Amino acid sequence: DVKVTQSSRYLVKRTGEKVFLECVQDMDHENMFWYRQDPGLGLRLIYFSYDVKMKEKGDIPEGYSVSREKKERFSLILESASTNQTSMYLCASSSRAGVTDTQYFGPGTRLTVL
Amino acid sequence: AQSVTQLGSHVSVSEGALVLLRCNYSSSVPPYLFWYVQYPNQGLQLLLKYTSAATLVKGINGFEAEFKKSETSFHLTKPSAHMSDAAEYFCAVTFNTGGFKTIFGAGTRLFVKA
């Protein structure tokens, strides 16, 4: 089974802190994604990566950056956390850039910014 | 522009009753359609996907969905609801527009009453 793990299930940070969310997949997938999930809005794509050291902006990249130094690891960085970044963050991976490929999701990190 | 609409943020059914979760899409290019399920405190997992091979798609746990191009719909059904079906369901559409892009619906939370 594909396994996508995220470093924390729950995280509480203060406004202005730098926050790192880590995601690791164990199936040698090329593509990795970061989404945020908010009630009534579904999932919105923040960033994705289709290869090591490659990244593309999604629909809501403002206030976020990403890093992919190794194929299995994709990190989301909040440079200066703000209260409107309180959300559930989901990482996903898929095997190639095909339109029919399934995305495999991690359990999510619920981030609260105070 | 491409979009996905899930009708009804909450659906409640009795155990043993028919489950119908609605999804409509808007697209100027051929869509590839997915249903994902999210159980409490978990990430999303694939229920089923339409990849143009057959319009009626069967998925896991007795769910199925039918792609109707004329109605731009991909509704999810299950003949008999079980308590374990209580979860949030997301319709997603992937479009090939040079690169590929996935858009998720806002989600429908299914409640199953005993």
Coordinates of C-alpha atoms in Angstrom, one line a residue:
Chain A
D1 CA 0.0 0.0 0.0
V2 CA 1.0 3.5 -0.7
K3 CA 1.8 5.4 2.4
V4 CA 1.9 9.1 2.8
T5 CA 2.9 10.4 6.2
Q6 CA 2.8 13.9 7.6
S7 CA 5.1 15.0 10.5
S8 CA 2.3 16.2 12.8
R9 CA -1.4 15.6 13.2
Y10 CA -1.9 18.8 15.3
L11 CA 0.2 21.9 15.5
V12 CA -0.3 25.1 17.4
K13 CA 1.9 28.1 16.4
R14 CA 1.9 31.8 17.2
T15 CA 1.5 34.6 14.6
G16 CA 4.7 35.5 12.9
E17 CA 6.4 32.1 13.6
K18 CA 8.0 30.2 10.7
V19 CA 6.2 26.9 10.3
F20 CA 7.4 23.7 8.6
L21 CA 5.1 20.9 7.6
E22 CA 6.8 17.8 6.3
C23 CA 5.4 15.1 4.1
V24 CA 7.0 11.8 3.1
Q25 CA 5.8 9.2 0.6
D26 CA 7.2 5.7 0.3
M27 CA 6.1 4.7 -3.2
D28 CA 8.7 6.5 -5.4
H29 CA 6.0 8.9 -6.8
E30 CA 7.1 11.7 -9.0
N31 CA 4.3 14.1 -8.1
M32 CA 3.6 15.6 -4.7
F33 CA 1.0 18.2 -3.7
W34 CA 0.0 20.4 -0.8
Y35 CA -3.6 21.3 -0.3
R36 CA -5.5 23.2 2.4
Q37 CA -8.9 22.1 3.4
D38 CA -11.5 24.5 4.8
P39 CA -15.2 23.9 5.5
G40 CA -17.3 24.7 2.6
L41 CA -14.4 25.3 0.3
G42 CA -13.1 21.8 -0.3
L43 CA -9.5 21.3 -1.1
R44 CA -7.5 24.1 -2.6
L45 CA -4.1 23.5 -4.2
I46 CA -1.2 25.5 -2.6
Y47 CA 1.8 24.1 -4.5
F48 CA 2.8 21.0 -6.3
S49 CA 6.0 19.4 -7.5
Y50 CA 6.5 17.0 -10.4
D51 CA 10.2 16.3 -9.7
V52 CA 13.0 16.9 -7.3
K53 CA 13.8 20.6 -6.9
M54 CA 10.8 21.5 -9.2
K55 CA 7.8 23.3 -8.0
E56 CA 4.7 24.9 -9.4
K57 CA 2.3 27.4 -7.8
G58 CA -1.3 26.2 -7.3
D59 CA -4.3 28.3 -6.7
I60 CA -3.4 29.9 -3.4
P61 CA 0.4 30.1 -3.0
E62 CA 0.5 33.4 -1.2
G63 CA 2.2 33.2 2.2
Y64 CA 3.6 29.7 1.5
S65 CA 6.7 28.2 0.0
V66 CA 7.8 24.7 -0.6
S67 CA 11.0 22.6 -0.8
R68 CA 11.7 19.3 -2.5
E69 CA 15.3 18.2 -2.0
K70 CA 14.5 14.5 -2.2
K71 CA 12.0 12.6 -4.2
E72 CA 10.2 11.2 -1.2
R73 CA 9.9 14.4 0.8
F74 CA 7.9 17.6 0.2
S75 CA 7.9 20.4 2.7
L76 CA 5.5 23.2 3.1
I77 CA 6.8 26.4 4.7
L78 CA 4.8 29.2 6.2
E79 CA 7.3 32.0 6.3
S80 CA 5.4 34.1 8.8
A81 CA 2.3 32.4 10.1
S82 CA -0.9 34.4 10.3
T83 CA -4.3 33.5 11.8
N84 CA -5.9 33.1 8.4
Q85 CA -3.6 30.2 7.8
T86 CA -5.3 28.2 10.5
S87 CA -6.6 25.2 8.5
M88 CA -6.2 21.5 7.8
Y89 CA -3.2 20.8 5.5
L90 CA -3.2 17.7 3.3
C91 CA -0.3 16.3 1.4
A92 CA -0.8 14.0 -1.5
S93 CA 1.3 12.1 -4.1
S94 CA 0.7 10.4 -7.4
S95 CA 2.8 8.3 -9.7
R96 CA 3.0 10.4 -12.9
A97 CA 1.5 13.4 -14.6
G98 CA -1.4 11.5 -16.1
V99 CA -4.9 12.9 -15.9
T100 CA -6.3 9.6 -14.6
D101 CA -3.8 9.1 -11.9
T102 CA -5.1 8.6 -8.3
Q103 CA -3.7 10.9 -5.7
Y104 CA -2.8 9.3 -2.4
F105 CA -3.3 11.5 0.7
G106 CA -1.7 11.7 4.1
P107 CA -3.8 12.0 7.2
G108 CA -3.5 15.8 7.4
T109 CA -2.0 18.3 9.8
R110 CA -4.5 20.5 11.6
L111 CA -2.6 23.8 12.1
T112 CA -3.9 26.5 14.5
V113 CA -2.2 29.9 14.5
L114 CA -2.9 32.0 17.5
Chain B
A1 CA -13.5 27.9 -17.1
Q2 CA -13.6 24.5 -15.4
S3 CA -15.5 24.0 -12.1
V4 CA -17.0 21.4 -9.9
T5 CA -20.3 21.7 -7.9
Q6 CA -21.5 19.3 -5.3
L7 CA -25.1 19.9 -4.5
G8 CA -25.8 19.7 -0.8
S9 CA -23.1 20.2 1.9
H10 CA -24.9 17.7 4.1
V11 CA -27.0 14.6 3.2
S12 CA -28.8 12.5 5.8
V13 CA -30.1 9.0 5.1
S14 CA -31.4 6.1 7.1
E15 CA -29.5 2.9 7.3
G16 CA -30.5 0.7 4.4
A17 CA -31.7 3.6 2.3
L18 CA -30.4 4.7 -1.1
V19 CA -27.4 7.1 -1.0
L20 CA -27.3 9.7 -3.8
L21 CA -24.5 12.4 -3.7
R22 CA -24.6 14.8 -6.6
C23 CA -21.7 16.2 -8.6
N24 CA -21.9 18.5 -11.7
Y25 CA -18.9 19.8 -13.6
S26 CA -18.2 22.5 -16.2
S27 CA -15.5 21.9 -18.7
S28 CA -14.5 22.9 -22.2
V29 CA -12.2 19.9 -22.5
P30 CA -12.8 16.2 -21.7
P31 CA -13.0 15.7 -18.0
Y32 CA -11.6 12.9 -15.9
L33 CA -13.8 12.4 -12.8
F34 CA -13.1 11.0 -9.3
W35 CA -14.9 10.5 -6.1
Y36 CA -12.8 10.5 -2.9
V37 CA -14.0 9.7 0.7
Q38 CA -12.6 11.1 3.9
Y39 CA -13.4 9.3 7.1
P40 CA -13.0 11.2 10.4
N41 CA -9.5 12.2 11.2
Q42 CA -8.1 10.6 8.0
G43 CA -6.9 11.8 4.7
L44 CA -8.8 11.3 1.5
Q45 CA -8.9 7.9 -0.3
L46 CA -10.2 7.0 -3.8
L47 CA -13.7 5.5 -4.1
L48 CA -13.8 5.4 -7.9
K49 CA -12.8 7.2 -11.0
Y50 CA -14.0 7.7 -14.6
T51 CA -11.4 7.4 -17.3
S52 CA -13.6 7.3 -20.4
A53 CA -13.5 3.4 -20.6
A54 CA -17.1 3.0 -19.3
T55 CA -19.7 5.5 -18.3
L56 CA -20.9 3.4 -15.3
V57 CA -18.0 3.0 -12.8
K58 CA -18.0 0.7 -9.8
G59 CA -15.9 1.5 -6.8
I60 CA -15.1 0.2 -3.4
N61 CA -17.7 -0.5 -0.6
G62 CA -20.6 -0.9 -3.0
F63 CA -20.5 2.6 -4.4
E64 CA -20.9 3.4 -8.1
A65 CA -21.2 6.5 -10.3
E66 CA -22.4 7.2 -13.8
F67 CA -20.9 9.7 -16.1
K68 CA -23.6 11.6 -18.1
K69 CA -22.0 13.9 -20.6
S70 CA -25.3 15.5 -21.6
E71 CA -26.1 16.4 -18.0
T72 CA -22.4 17.2 -17.1
S73 CA -22.9 15.0 -14.0
F74 CA -21.1 12.3 -12.1
H75 CA -23.4 11.4 -9.3
L76 CA -22.4 8.9 -6.6
T77 CA -24.8 6.2 -5.5
K78 CA -25.1 3.2 -3.2
P79 CA -28.2 1.1 -3.0
S80 CA -28.2 0.6 0.7
A81 CA -26.4 2.8 3.2
H82 CA -24.4 1.4 6.1
M83 CA -23.5 3.2 9.3
S84 CA -19.8 2.9 8.2
D85 CA -20.5 5.1 5.2
A86 CA -20.8 8.2 7.3
A87 CA -18.0 10.4 6.0
E88 CA -17.3 13.4 3.8
Y89 CA -17.3 12.8 0.1
F90 CA -15.4 14.9 -2.5
C91 CA -16.0 15.0 -6.2
A92 CA -12.9 15.9 -8.2
V93 CA -12.3 16.7 -11.8
T94 CA -8.9 16.6 -13.6
F95 CA -8.5 18.5 -16.9
N96 CA -5.7 18.2 -19.4
T97 CA -5.0 21.8 -20.5
G98 CA -1.3 21.4 -21.5
G99 CA -0.4 20.5 -18.0
F100 CA -3.1 18.8 -15.8
K101 CA -5.1 20.4 -13.1
T102 CA -7.4 18.8 -10.5
I103 CA -10.3 20.7 -9.0
F104 CA -12.1 19.4 -5.9
G105 CA -15.7 20.1 -5.0
A106 CA -16.6 21.6 -1.6
G107 CA -17.6 18.2 -0.2
T108 CA -20.7 16.6 1.0
R109 CA -21.0 15.2 4.5
L110 CA -23.1 12.0 4.7
F111 CA -24.9 11.2 7.9
V112 CA -26.4 7.7 8.3
K113 CA -29.2 7.3 10.9
A114 CA -29.9 4.0 12.6

